[in-house]
Coordinates of C-alpha atoms in Angstrom, one line a residue:
M234 CA -12.8 -32.2 -106.7
A235 CA -15.9 -30.6 -108.5
Q236 CA -18.3 -32.8 -106.4
K237 CA -16.4 -32.0 -103.0
W238 CA -16.6 -28.2 -104.0
F239 CA -20.4 -28.4 -104.8
R240 CA -21.2 -30.3 -101.5
A241 CA -19.2 -27.6 -99.5
H242 CA -20.1 -24.6 -101.1
P243 CA -21.9 -22.0 -99.0
L244 CA -24.2 -21.2 -102.0
L245 CA -25.8 -24.7 -101.3
S246 CA -27.1 -23.8 -98.1
R247 CA -28.1 -20.3 -99.3
L248 CA -30.0 -21.8 -102.2
Q249 CA -31.9 -24.2 -99.7
I250 CA -33.2 -21.3 -98.0
K251 CA -34.5 -19.7 -101.1
R252 CA -36.2 -22.9 -102.0
G253 CA -37.7 -23.5 -98.5
G254 CA -35.5 -26.4 -97.6
A255 CA -36.9 -28.2 -100.9
M256 CA -33.3 -28.8 -102.1
E257 CA -32.0 -31.8 -100.3
S258 CA -28.2 -32.9 -100.2
W259 CA -29.0 -36.2 -101.9
M260 CA -30.1 -34.5 -105.2
T261 CA -26.9 -32.9 -105.5
S262 CA -24.1 -35.1 -104.0
G263 CA -24.3 -37.7 -106.8
E264 CA -24.8 -40.7 -104.0
G265 CA -28.5 -40.7 -104.5
H266 CA -31.5 -41.0 -102.2
P267 CA -30.7 -43.1 -98.9
R268 CA -33.9 -45.0 -99.4
R269 CA -33.7 -45.3 -103.1
W270 CA -34.2 -49.2 -103.2
A271 CA -37.5 -49.0 -101.0
I272 CA -38.6 -45.9 -103.3
L273 CA -38.0 -48.2 -106.5
A274 CA -40.0 -51.1 -104.9
V275 CA -42.9 -48.9 -104.3
L276 CA -42.7 -47.5 -107.9
V277 CA -42.5 -51.0 -109.4
V278 CA -45.9 -51.7 -107.6
S279 CA -47.4 -48.6 -109.0
L280 CA -46.2 -49.4 -112.5
L281 CA -47.4 -52.9 -112.2
V282 CA -51.0 -51.9 -112.1
V283 CA -50.8 -50.0 -115.2
V284 CA -49.0 -52.6 -117.3
L285 CA -51.1 -55.5 -115.6
D286 CA -54.3 -54.1 -116.8
N287 CA -53.8 -54.5 -120.6
T288 CA -52.3 -57.9 -120.3
V289 CA -55.1 -59.0 -118.1
L290 CA -57.6 -57.5 -120.5
N291 CA -56.0 -59.3 -123.5
I292 CA -56.5 -62.8 -122.2
A293 CA -60.2 -61.8 -121.3
L294 CA -60.9 -60.5 -124.8
P295 CA -62.7 -63.8 -126.1
T296 CA -64.7 -63.9 -123.2
I297 CA -65.6 -60.2 -123.4
Q298 CA -66.7 -60.8 -126.9
R299 CA -68.9 -63.6 -126.2
D300 CA -70.6 -61.7 -123.2
L301 CA -70.9 -58.2 -125.0
N302 CA -71.5 -59.6 -128.4
A303 CA -68.6 -57.0 -129.3
S304 CA -67.2 -56.8 -132.8
Q305 CA -63.6 -56.9 -133.7
S306 CA -63.2 -53.2 -134.0
E307 CA -64.7 -52.9 -130.6
L308 CA -62.2 -55.3 -129.3
V309 CA -59.6 -53.3 -130.6
W310 CA -60.9 -49.9 -129.4
A311 CA -61.1 -51.5 -125.8
I312 CA -57.3 -51.8 -126.2
D313 CA -56.6 -48.7 -128.0
S314 CA -59.2 -46.3 -126.2
Y315 CA -56.6 -46.8 -123.1
I316 CA -53.5 -46.5 -125.1
L317 CA -54.8 -43.4 -126.9
S318 CA -55.7 -41.3 -123.9
F319 CA -52.4 -42.7 -122.3
A320 CA -50.2 -41.8 -125.1
A321 CA -52.0 -38.3 -125.6
L322 CA -51.4 -37.2 -122.2
L323 CA -47.9 -38.8 -121.1
F324 CA -46.0 -35.7 -121.9
T325 CA -48.5 -33.4 -120.3
M326 CA -48.4 -35.5 -117.2
G327 CA -44.7 -35.4 -117.2
V328 CA -44.7 -31.6 -117.4
L329 CA -47.4 -31.5 -114.6
G330 CA -45.1 -33.8 -112.5
D331 CA -42.3 -31.3 -113.2
R332 CA -44.3 -28.1 -112.2
Y333 CA -46.5 -29.5 -109.4
G334 CA -44.7 -32.4 -107.9
R335 CA -44.3 -35.8 -109.2
K336 CA -45.5 -37.3 -106.0
K337 CA -48.6 -35.5 -106.4
V338 CA -49.3 -36.5 -110.0
L339 CA -48.6 -40.2 -109.2
S340 CA -50.9 -40.2 -106.5
G341 CA -53.9 -38.6 -108.5
G342 CA -53.1 -40.9 -111.5
L343 CA -53.3 -44.0 -109.4
L344 CA -56.5 -42.8 -107.8
L345 CA -58.1 -42.0 -111.0
F346 CA -57.0 -45.4 -112.5
G347 CA -58.4 -47.3 -109.4
V348 CA -61.9 -45.7 -109.7
A349 CA -62.1 -46.0 -113.6
S350 CA -61.0 -49.7 -113.2
G351 CA -63.9 -50.2 -110.6
V352 CA -66.5 -48.8 -113.1
C353 CA -65.1 -50.9 -116.1
A354 CA -65.9 -53.9 -114.2
F355 CA -69.7 -53.2 -114.5
S356 CA -69.7 -52.3 -118.2
T357 CA -73.1 -53.5 -119.9
S358 CA -71.9 -52.6 -123.4
G359 CA -68.8 -52.1 -125.8
G360 CA -69.2 -48.4 -125.9
M361 CA -69.4 -48.2 -121.9
L362 CA -66.3 -50.5 -121.7
I363 CA -64.3 -48.4 -124.3
G364 CA -65.2 -45.0 -122.7
W365 CA -64.1 -46.0 -119.2
R366 CA -61.0 -47.5 -120.6
A367 CA -60.2 -44.2 -121.9
V368 CA -60.4 -42.7 -118.5
M369 CA -58.2 -45.4 -117.0
G370 CA -55.8 -44.4 -119.8
I371 CA -55.6 -40.8 -118.2
G372 CA -54.7 -42.0 -114.9
G373 CA -52.2 -44.5 -116.3
A374 CA -50.7 -41.6 -118.4
A375 CA -49.7 -39.8 -114.8
V376 CA -48.1 -43.2 -113.5
M377 CA -45.6 -44.1 -115.9
P378 CA -43.5 -41.1 -116.7
V379 CA -43.4 -40.0 -113.3
T380 CA -42.3 -43.3 -111.9
L381 CA -39.3 -43.2 -114.3
A382 CA -38.7 -39.6 -113.6
I383 CA -38.5 -40.4 -110.0
I384 CA -36.2 -43.3 -110.3
T385 CA -33.8 -41.2 -112.5
V386 CA -33.8 -38.4 -109.6
V387 CA -33.2 -40.7 -106.5
F388 CA -30.6 -42.9 -108.2
P389 CA -27.2 -41.8 -109.1
P390 CA -25.9 -42.2 -112.7
H391 CA -24.0 -45.3 -111.9
E392 CA -26.9 -47.1 -110.4
R393 CA -29.5 -46.0 -112.9
G394 CA -28.9 -48.9 -115.3
K395 CA -29.6 -51.6 -112.6
A396 CA -32.6 -49.7 -111.4
I397 CA -34.3 -49.0 -114.6
G398 CA -33.4 -52.5 -115.5
M399 CA -35.5 -53.7 -112.5
W400 CA -38.1 -51.3 -113.7
A401 CA -38.2 -52.8 -117.0
G402 CA -38.2 -56.2 -115.5
A403 CA -41.4 -55.4 -113.7
V404 CA -43.0 -54.5 -117.0
G405 CA -42.1 -58.0 -118.5
G406 CA -43.0 -59.5 -115.3
A407 CA -46.5 -58.1 -115.5
I408 CA -46.8 -58.8 -119.1
A409 CA -46.9 -62.4 -118.1
L410 CA -48.5 -62.1 -114.6
G411 CA -51.6 -60.3 -116.2
P412 CA -52.5 -63.5 -118.4
V413 CA -51.9 -65.7 -115.6
L414 CA -53.9 -63.7 -113.2
G415 CA -56.6 -63.3 -115.8
G416 CA -56.8 -66.7 -116.3
V417 CA -57.2 -67.6 -112.6
L418 CA -60.1 -65.0 -112.3
L419 CA -61.7 -66.0 -115.6
Q420 CA -61.6 -69.8 -114.6
N421 CA -63.5 -68.9 -111.5
P422 CA -66.2 -66.2 -112.6
N423 CA -68.1 -67.0 -109.6
W424 CA -65.9 -65.1 -107.4
T425 CA -67.3 -62.0 -108.6
N426 CA -70.0 -62.5 -111.1
W427 CA -72.6 -62.1 -108.3
L428 CA -71.3 -58.5 -108.0
T429 CA -70.5 -57.4 -111.4
G430 CA -73.2 -59.4 -113.3
N431 CA -70.7 -60.7 -116.0
D432 CA -67.8 -63.4 -116.1
W433 CA -64.8 -60.9 -116.9
G434 CA -65.4 -57.8 -114.4
S435 CA -62.8 -59.3 -112.0
V436 CA -60.0 -58.5 -114.4
F437 CA -60.9 -54.9 -113.5
L438 CA -61.7 -55.2 -110.1
I439 CA -58.3 -56.7 -109.1
N440 CA -56.7 -53.4 -109.8
V441 CA -58.5 -51.5 -106.9
P442 CA -56.5 -53.3 -104.1
I443 CA -53.3 -52.8 -105.9
V444 CA -53.9 -49.2 -106.3
A445 CA -54.9 -49.0 -102.5
V446 CA -51.6 -50.6 -101.6
G447 CA -49.6 -48.4 -104.1
L448 CA -51.2 -45.3 -103.0
Y449 CA -50.3 -46.1 -99.3
F450 CA -46.7 -46.7 -99.7
V451 CA -46.3 -43.7 -102.2
W452 CA -47.5 -41.3 -99.5
R453 CA -45.1 -43.0 -96.8
I454 CA -42.0 -43.6 -98.8
V455 CA -41.6 -41.6 -102.0
P456 CA -40.2 -38.2 -101.7
E457 CA -41.6 -35.0 -103.4
T458 CA -39.5 -33.6 -106.3
K459 CA -40.3 -31.1 -109.1
N460 CA -38.7 -28.6 -111.4
P461 CA -38.4 -24.9 -109.9
A462 CA -38.2 -23.7 -113.4
A463 CA -40.9 -25.7 -115.1
G464 CA -42.6 -24.0 -118.1
K465 CA -46.1 -23.3 -119.0
L466 CA -48.8 -26.0 -120.0
D467 CA -49.0 -26.7 -123.7
F468 CA -52.8 -27.0 -124.1
R469 CA -52.8 -26.2 -127.8
G470 CA -50.2 -28.9 -128.4
L471 CA -52.0 -31.5 -126.2
F472 CA -55.2 -30.9 -128.1
V473 CA -53.7 -31.2 -131.6
S474 CA -51.6 -34.3 -130.7
A475 CA -54.6 -36.0 -129.1
L476 CA -56.9 -35.2 -132.0
G477 CA -54.2 -36.3 -134.5
M478 CA -53.7 -39.6 -132.8
F479 CA -57.4 -40.5 -132.6
L480 CA -57.9 -39.7 -136.3
L481 CA -55.0 -41.8 -137.3
V482 CA -55.8 -44.8 -135.0
Y483 CA -59.6 -44.4 -136.0
G484 CA -58.9 -44.6 -139.7
I485 CA -56.5 -47.8 -139.3
I486 CA -59.3 -49.6 -137.1
H487 CA -62.2 -48.4 -139.2
A488 CA -60.5 -50.4 -142.0
S489 CA -61.3 -53.6 -139.7
E490 CA -65.0 -52.9 -140.5
T491 CA -65.0 -51.9 -144.2
K492 CA -62.6 -54.7 -145.0
A493 CA -60.9 -52.3 -147.1
W494 CA -58.0 -49.7 -147.1
L495 CA -58.1 -47.5 -150.2
V496 CA -61.4 -46.0 -149.3
A497 CA -62.3 -42.4 -148.1
P498 CA -63.7 -43.5 -144.6
V499 CA -60.1 -45.0 -144.0
M500 CA -57.8 -42.8 -145.9
V501 CA -59.2 -39.4 -145.0
P502 CA -59.0 -39.8 -141.1
I503 CA -55.5 -41.4 -141.5
A504 CA -54.3 -38.4 -143.8
L505 CA -55.8 -35.9 -141.4
G506 CA -54.3 -37.7 -138.4
I507 CA -50.7 -37.8 -140.1
L508 CA -51.2 -34.1 -141.0
L509 CA -52.1 -33.0 -137.4
I510 CA -49.3 -34.9 -135.9
T511 CA -46.7 -33.2 -138.2
L512 CA -48.4 -29.8 -137.4
F513 CA -47.8 -30.7 -133.5
V514 CA -44.3 -31.6 -134.1
I515 CA -43.4 -28.3 -136.0
V516 CA -45.3 -26.2 -133.5
E517 CA -43.7 -28.0 -130.5
A518 CA -40.2 -27.3 -132.2
K519 CA -40.8 -23.7 -132.4
S520 CA -42.5 -23.3 -129.2
E521 CA -40.7 -21.7 -126.2
H522 CA -42.6 -23.8 -123.7
A523 CA -43.1 -27.0 -125.7
S524 CA -43.8 -30.1 -123.2
F525 CA -43.1 -32.5 -126.0
D526 CA -39.2 -31.6 -126.4
V527 CA -38.4 -32.1 -130.0
S528 CA -34.9 -31.0 -129.5
L529 CA -34.1 -34.4 -127.7
F530 CA -34.3 -36.0 -131.3
K531 CA -31.2 -34.0 -132.3
N532 CA -29.2 -36.5 -130.0
R533 CA -28.7 -39.3 -132.3
G534 CA -28.2 -41.8 -129.4
Y535 CA -31.6 -40.6 -127.8
A536 CA -33.5 -40.8 -131.2
I537 CA -32.1 -44.4 -132.3
S538 CA -32.8 -45.9 -129.0
L539 CA -36.3 -44.5 -129.0
A540 CA -37.0 -45.6 -132.4
A541 CA -35.6 -49.0 -131.7
V542 CA -37.7 -49.5 -128.3
S543 CA -41.0 -48.1 -129.9
L544 CA -40.6 -50.5 -133.0
A545 CA -40.1 -53.5 -130.6
F546 CA -43.3 -52.4 -128.7
F547 CA -45.1 -52.3 -132.0
A548 CA -44.2 -55.9 -132.5
L549 CA -44.8 -56.9 -129.0
S550 CA -48.4 -55.3 -128.8
G551 CA -49.5 -56.9 -132.1
V552 CA -48.2 -60.4 -131.0
T553 CA -50.0 -60.2 -127.5
F554 CA -53.3 -59.2 -129.2
T555 CA -53.4 -62.1 -131.6
L556 CA -52.0 -65.0 -129.3
P557 CA -54.9 -65.1 -126.8
F558 CA -57.3 -66.2 -129.6
Y559 CA -54.8 -68.7 -130.9
F560 CA -54.4 -70.4 -127.5
Q561 CA -58.0 -70.4 -126.6
I562 CA -60.0 -71.1 -129.7
I563 CA -57.5 -73.0 -132.0
R564 CA -55.6 -74.9 -129.3
G565 CA -58.8 -75.1 -127.1
F566 CA -57.0 -74.1 -123.9
G567 CA -58.9 -72.6 -121.0
T568 CA -58.2 -69.0 -119.8
L569 CA -55.6 -70.2 -117.1
A570 CA -53.7 -72.6 -119.5
A571 CA -53.6 -69.8 -122.1
G572 CA -52.3 -67.3 -119.4
M573 CA -49.7 -69.7 -118.3
C574 CA -48.3 -69.9 -121.7
F575 CA -47.0 -66.3 -121.4
V576 CA -45.1 -67.1 -118.4
P577 CA -41.8 -68.0 -120.7
F578 CA -41.9 -64.5 -121.9
A579 CA -41.9 -63.1 -118.7
A580 CA -39.1 -65.4 -117.2
G581 CA -37.1 -64.5 -120.1
Q582 CA -37.5 -60.6 -119.3
L583 CA -37.0 -60.9 -115.8
L584 CA -33.8 -62.7 -116.5
A585 CA -32.5 -60.3 -119.0
A586 CA -33.5 -56.8 -118.1
P587 CA -32.0 -56.6 -114.5
R588 CA -28.8 -58.0 -115.9
S589 CA -28.7 -55.8 -118.9
A590 CA -27.0 -52.9 -116.9
A591 CA -23.8 -55.5 -116.3
M592 CA -23.9 -56.5 -120.0
V593 CA -23.9 -52.8 -121.0
M594 CA -20.9 -52.1 -118.8
K595 CA -19.2 -55.0 -120.5
F596 CA -20.1 -54.9 -124.3
G597 CA -21.7 -51.3 -124.5
Y598 CA -25.1 -50.4 -125.6
R599 CA -25.1 -51.0 -129.1
K600 CA -24.1 -54.6 -128.9
V601 CA -26.6 -55.5 -126.1
M602 CA -29.4 -53.8 -127.9
T603 CA -28.8 -55.3 -131.2
T604 CA -28.4 -58.8 -129.8
G605 CA -31.7 -58.3 -128.0
L606 CA -33.4 -57.3 -131.4
V607 CA -31.8 -60.2 -133.3
L608 CA -33.3 -62.7 -130.8
V609 CA -36.8 -61.0 -131.1
S610 CA -36.5 -61.1 -134.9
L611 CA -35.4 -64.9 -134.7
S612 CA -38.4 -65.3 -132.3
L613 CA -40.9 -63.8 -134.7
L614 CA -39.6 -65.9 -137.4
G615 CA -40.2 -69.0 -135.4
L616 CA -43.8 -67.7 -134.6
T617 CA -44.4 -67.6 -138.4
Q618 CA -44.2 -71.3 -138.4
V619 CA -46.1 -72.2 -135.4
N620 CA -49.7 -73.6 -136.3
G621 CA -52.5 -75.6 -134.8
E622 CA -50.2 -78.8 -134.7
T623 CA -47.1 -77.4 -133.3
P624 CA -45.9 -78.9 -130.0
L625 CA -46.5 -76.7 -127.2
W626 CA -43.1 -76.7 -125.9
V627 CA -41.8 -75.2 -129.0
T628 CA -43.9 -72.3 -128.8
L629 CA -43.0 -71.7 -125.1
V630 CA -39.3 -72.0 -125.9
I631 CA -39.9 -69.3 -128.7
F632 CA -41.8 -67.1 -126.1
F633 CA -38.7 -67.3 -123.8
F634 CA -36.3 -65.9 -126.2
F635 CA -38.8 -63.5 -127.2
G636 CA -39.0 -62.0 -123.7
F637 CA -34.9 -62.4 -123.2
G638 CA -34.6 -60.2 -126.5
M639 CA -37.0 -57.7 -125.3
G640 CA -35.3 -57.5 -121.8
N641 CA -32.0 -56.5 -123.8
V642 CA -33.8 -53.9 -125.6
I643 CA -36.0 -51.9 -123.3
A644 CA -34.0 -51.7 -120.2
P645 CA -30.7 -50.5 -121.9
A646 CA -32.6 -48.2 -124.2
S647 CA -34.6 -46.5 -121.5
T648 CA -31.4 -46.1 -119.3
L649 CA -29.6 -44.6 -122.2
M650 CA -32.1 -42.1 -123.0
Q651 CA -32.7 -41.2 -119.2
N652 CA -28.9 -40.5 -118.8
V653 CA -28.8 -37.7 -121.3
L654 CA -31.3 -35.8 -119.7
P655 CA -30.9 -33.1 -116.8
L656 CA -32.7 -34.0 -113.7
S657 CA -34.9 -30.9 -114.0
R658 CA -36.5 -32.3 -117.3
V659 CA -36.6 -36.1 -116.3
G660 CA -40.5 -35.9 -116.1
A661 CA -40.9 -34.2 -119.4
G662 CA -38.0 -36.5 -120.9
S663 CA -39.2 -39.7 -119.8
A664 CA -42.7 -38.7 -121.1
V665 CA -41.3 -38.1 -124.7
Q666 CA -39.8 -41.6 -124.7
N667 CA -43.0 -43.2 -123.1
T668 CA -45.2 -41.4 -125.4
V669 CA -43.6 -42.5 -128.6
R670 CA -43.3 -46.0 -127.2
Q671 CA -47.0 -46.1 -126.5
V672 CA -47.8 -44.6 -129.7
G673 CA -45.7 -47.4 -131.1
G674 CA -47.9 -49.9 -129.0
A675 CA -51.2 -48.4 -130.1
L676 CA -50.1 -48.4 -133.8
G677 CA -49.2 -52.1 -133.1
V678 CA -52.5 -53.0 -131.9
A679 CA -54.4 -51.0 -134.4
I680 CA -52.5 -52.0 -137.6
I681 CA -51.9 -55.7 -136.5
G682 CA -55.5 -56.2 -135.3
T683 CA -57.1 -54.6 -138.6
V684 CA -54.6 -56.4 -141.0
L685 CA -55.6 -59.7 -138.9
A686 CA -59.2 -58.8 -139.4
T687 CA -59.2 -58.1 -143.2
R688 CA -56.8 -61.0 -143.8
Y689 CA -58.9 -63.5 -142.1
A690 CA -61.9 -62.2 -143.7
A691 CA -60.3 -62.7 -147.3
N692 CA -59.2 -66.0 -146.4
L693 CA -62.4 -67.2 -144.8
N694 CA -64.2 -66.2 -148.0
T695 CA -62.0 -68.4 -149.9
A696 CA -62.6 -71.2 -147.6
F697 CA -66.5 -70.5 -147.9
E698 CA -66.1 -70.6 -151.8
Q699 CA -64.7 -74.0 -151.6
S700 CA -67.6 -75.6 -149.4
P701 CA -69.2 -78.5 -151.0
I702 CA -72.5 -76.7 -150.4
P703 CA -73.5 -73.2 -150.8
I704 CA -73.3 -70.8 -147.8
P705 CA -76.0 -68.1 -147.5
A706 CA -74.4 -64.4 -147.8
P707 CA -75.6 -63.4 -144.4
V708 CA -73.8 -66.4 -142.8
K709 CA -70.6 -65.4 -144.7
A710 CA -70.9 -61.8 -143.4
A711 CA -71.6 -62.6 -139.8
A712 CA -69.0 -65.3 -139.6
S713 CA -66.2 -62.8 -141.3
E714 CA -66.4 -60.6 -138.2
S715 CA -64.0 -62.6 -136.1
L716 CA -62.7 -66.0 -135.3
I717 CA -65.1 -66.3 -132.4
A718 CA -68.0 -65.0 -134.5
T719 CA -67.1 -67.8 -137.1
V720 CA -67.4 -70.7 -134.5
N721 CA -70.4 -69.4 -133.2
V722 CA -72.1 -68.9 -136.6
L723 CA -71.2 -72.4 -137.7
Q724 CA -72.4 -74.1 -134.8
N725 CA -75.9 -72.5 -135.1
V726 CA -76.7 -72.9 -138.6
P727 CA -79.1 -75.5 -139.1
V728 CA -79.0 -75.8 -143.0
V729 CA -75.4 -77.1 -142.9
P730 CA -74.6 -80.9 -142.0
A731 CA -72.3 -81.4 -139.1
S732 CA -69.6 -82.8 -141.2
V733 CA -69.5 -79.9 -143.4
V734 CA -69.5 -77.6 -140.3
D735 CA -66.4 -79.5 -139.1
G736 CA -64.6 -78.9 -142.3
L737 CA -65.5 -75.3 -142.5
Q738 CA -64.3 -74.9 -138.9
A739 CA -61.0 -76.5 -139.6
K740 CA -60.8 -74.2 -142.7
A741 CA -61.5 -71.2 -140.5
F742 CA -58.7 -72.2 -138.1
E743 CA -56.2 -72.5 -141.0
A744 CA -57.5 -69.0 -142.2
Y745 CA -56.8 -67.5 -138.9
V746 CA -53.3 -69.0 -138.5
S747 CA -52.4 -67.9 -142.0
A748 CA -53.7 -64.3 -141.2
S749 CA -51.7 -64.3 -138.0
H750 CA -48.5 -65.5 -139.8
F751 CA -48.8 -62.7 -142.3
T752 CA -49.1 -60.2 -139.2
T753 CA -46.2 -61.7 -137.5
A754 CA -44.2 -61.2 -140.6
I755 CA -45.1 -57.6 -140.7
S756 CA -43.8 -57.4 -137.0
L757 CA -40.6 -59.2 -138.1
V758 CA -40.0 -56.8 -140.8
I759 CA -40.2 -53.7 -138.2
V760 CA -38.0 -55.5 -135.7
V761 CA -35.3 -56.2 -138.3
I762 CA -35.3 -52.4 -139.4
A763 CA -34.9 -51.5 -135.7
A764 CA -31.9 -53.9 -135.5
L765 CA -30.3 -52.3 -138.3
L766 CA -30.9 -48.9 -137.1
V767 CA -29.1 -49.9 -133.8
G768 CA -26.4 -52.1 -135.3
F769 CA -25.5 -49.4 -137.8
G770 CA -26.7 -45.9 -136.4
L771 CA -26.2 -46.1 -132.6
P772 CA -23.0 -44.3 -131.6
M773 CA -20.6 -46.0 -129.1
I774 CA -21.8 -44.5 -125.7
T775 CA -19.9 -45.2 -122.6
P776 CA -22.1 -45.9 -119.6
P777 CA -21.3 -43.9 -116.4
T778 CA -19.3 -45.4 -113.8
K779 CA -19.6 -45.1 -109.8
H780 CA -16.6 -42.6 -109.8
A781 CA -18.0 -40.4 -112.9
A782 CA -19.5 -37.0 -112.2
P783 CA -23.3 -36.8 -112.2
T784 CA -24.4 -36.2 -115.9
G785 CA -26.1 -32.8 -116.5
P786 CA -27.2 -30.4 -114.0
P787 CA -29.1 -31.5 -111.1
V788 CA -31.7 -28.7 -111.5
D789 CA -31.4 -26.0 -114.4
A790 CA -32.6 -23.0 -112.2
I791 CA -30.2 -23.8 -109.4
D792 CA -27.4 -24.7 -111.7
A793 CA -27.7 -21.2 -113.2
L794 CA -27.8 -19.4 -110.0
I795 CA -24.8 -21.3 -108.8
K796 CA -22.8 -20.2 -111.7
K797 CA -24.1 -16.5 -111.4
E798 CA -23.4 -16.3 -107.6
S799 CA -20.1 -18.3 -107.9
A800 CA -18.8 -15.6 -110.3
E801 CA -20.1 -12.8 -108.1
Y802 CA -18.4 -14.5 -105.1
A803 CA -15.2 -15.1 -106.9
Q804 CA -15.3 -11.4 -107.9
E805 CA -15.8 -10.1 -104.5
A806 CA -13.2 -12.4 -103.1
A807 CA -10.7 -11.1 -105.7
Q808 CA -11.5 -7.5 -104.8
E809 CA -11.1 -8.4 -101.1
A810 CA -7.7 -10.0 -101.8
A811 CA -6.6 -6.9 -104.0
Q812 CA -7.6 -4.5 -101.2
E813 CA -5.8 -6.7 -98.5
Y814 CA -2.7 -6.6 -100.7
E815 CA -2.8 -2.8 -101.2
S816 CA -3.1 -2.1 -97.4
K817 CA -0.2 -4.6 -96.8
E818 CA 1.9 -2.7 -99.4
H819 CA 0.6 0.8 -98.2
G820 CA 1.7 -0.5 -94.6
A821 CA 5.2 -1.7 -96.0
D822 CA 5.8 1.9 -97.6
E823 CA 4.8 3.6 -94.4
N824 CA 7.3 1.6 -92.5
K825 CA 10.1 2.2 -94.8
K826 CA 9.7 6.0 -94.2
F827 CA 10.5 5.4 -90.7

């Protein structure tokens, strides 16, 4: 009844005129955009290029380290410089999309991402790669929150779960497609090394044609949407949050260089970062035009879902950082074979994520998400038992269930969080969840990468002390930088016999596996905490059905205007009815006189 009145109400046409025709019937009818599935396909292509880049880079890390002679901390920064700028600007890009148009922000982000990718391919040093990766993160920050916001706008509530499931499934597919594509490109460096001057530049050049295709179809198919009552840009909050994140992650990563945590160069930046992030949250909570909507965390369903998916991303980012070295160095796989090992993970996600909406309708958000987190926990437990002698099929089966569990966490959690938002705030709201989730990913890479480096160095030092002949201190220091550095140093030390080198290399592999088991155990604890939060804290929330009314007002400003003008309309109608009644009564009295 309410929906029929809303579609037929004369105020709607008046409001369309006031907004210059920007308000379209599909935004208010509850039926969704007529071309919403084609729009989803375009948005998925746009998203693929952002997600694809990180996983392509992961498989290329050993090659980049050899070619640029990069340290372990530079490798971590090559990952985190992108994630840092990405996470720091996500909510600002969401607000920009709400204010100036989501299609415009999406197009600008894709263009910047493509240009920066092209420059990265020609990097001649670790510093150049890190800097342009940060620029890529700025472009990527404009893509992810806007794609999710547009999906939320063009799809009605009862179809959002399926659409976001496909969106999340694309993320999972890209996670595996990245290593496979990277493996193919790195296996054939002659395709592009004549142009880039290196053997790994193709993993960035591949982004350029994908961006071109995405931009073409964005302009052809995706509609422009915005919030007519968008707030001011929060430049102060942007600066404080970006600086806080930088200091926090810098302190964590710097520990991989000092090989110690409880020292001033590590603890001071971490403490200052935490202080600034806390200040940022306090300021945003009191701001009248906050772009990071802290009030969303008052909703227990939103807060717990966001915590769960962020902790899961922490574990995922840490695991995908360590595994390429395991496959390529310890198992001796080529880049293509190592990339193919990630396919089962993607297969699990692609099976679970699109179907998670139907599972939620049957069992509810809490049961589906808890089951997914339990599967992820069991998979991480299995990875703590994997070593250089483990049959490959065992590792691949573990990967499949890892991906299947993640598919049953990311998609339902993203859908739940988007369904509690009004459509006018979906850009900023989706940016909040993506910001926190990417912060989880950044911390996952930083913490797991740093712990891995410090743990490996300690284990390797123990192995060197047990060597049958003394190892010079400079050799120990150079070898402890990373697993690749160890292999290179041991193979180029003439004073050490070959038999001793082979034994030390085997010990180095054991040291790396032991360190990776330790970091995987950290991820396991994190995911178990997430499972407990969801299992015991997430309220029973009923997913929207096809016949349910849209959740939240379509657009805040229009909704308020409709309420105001509806009251005025009702008052005028009541006055007209009273006057008509009085005139009839007056006419009846006059007739009685005659």
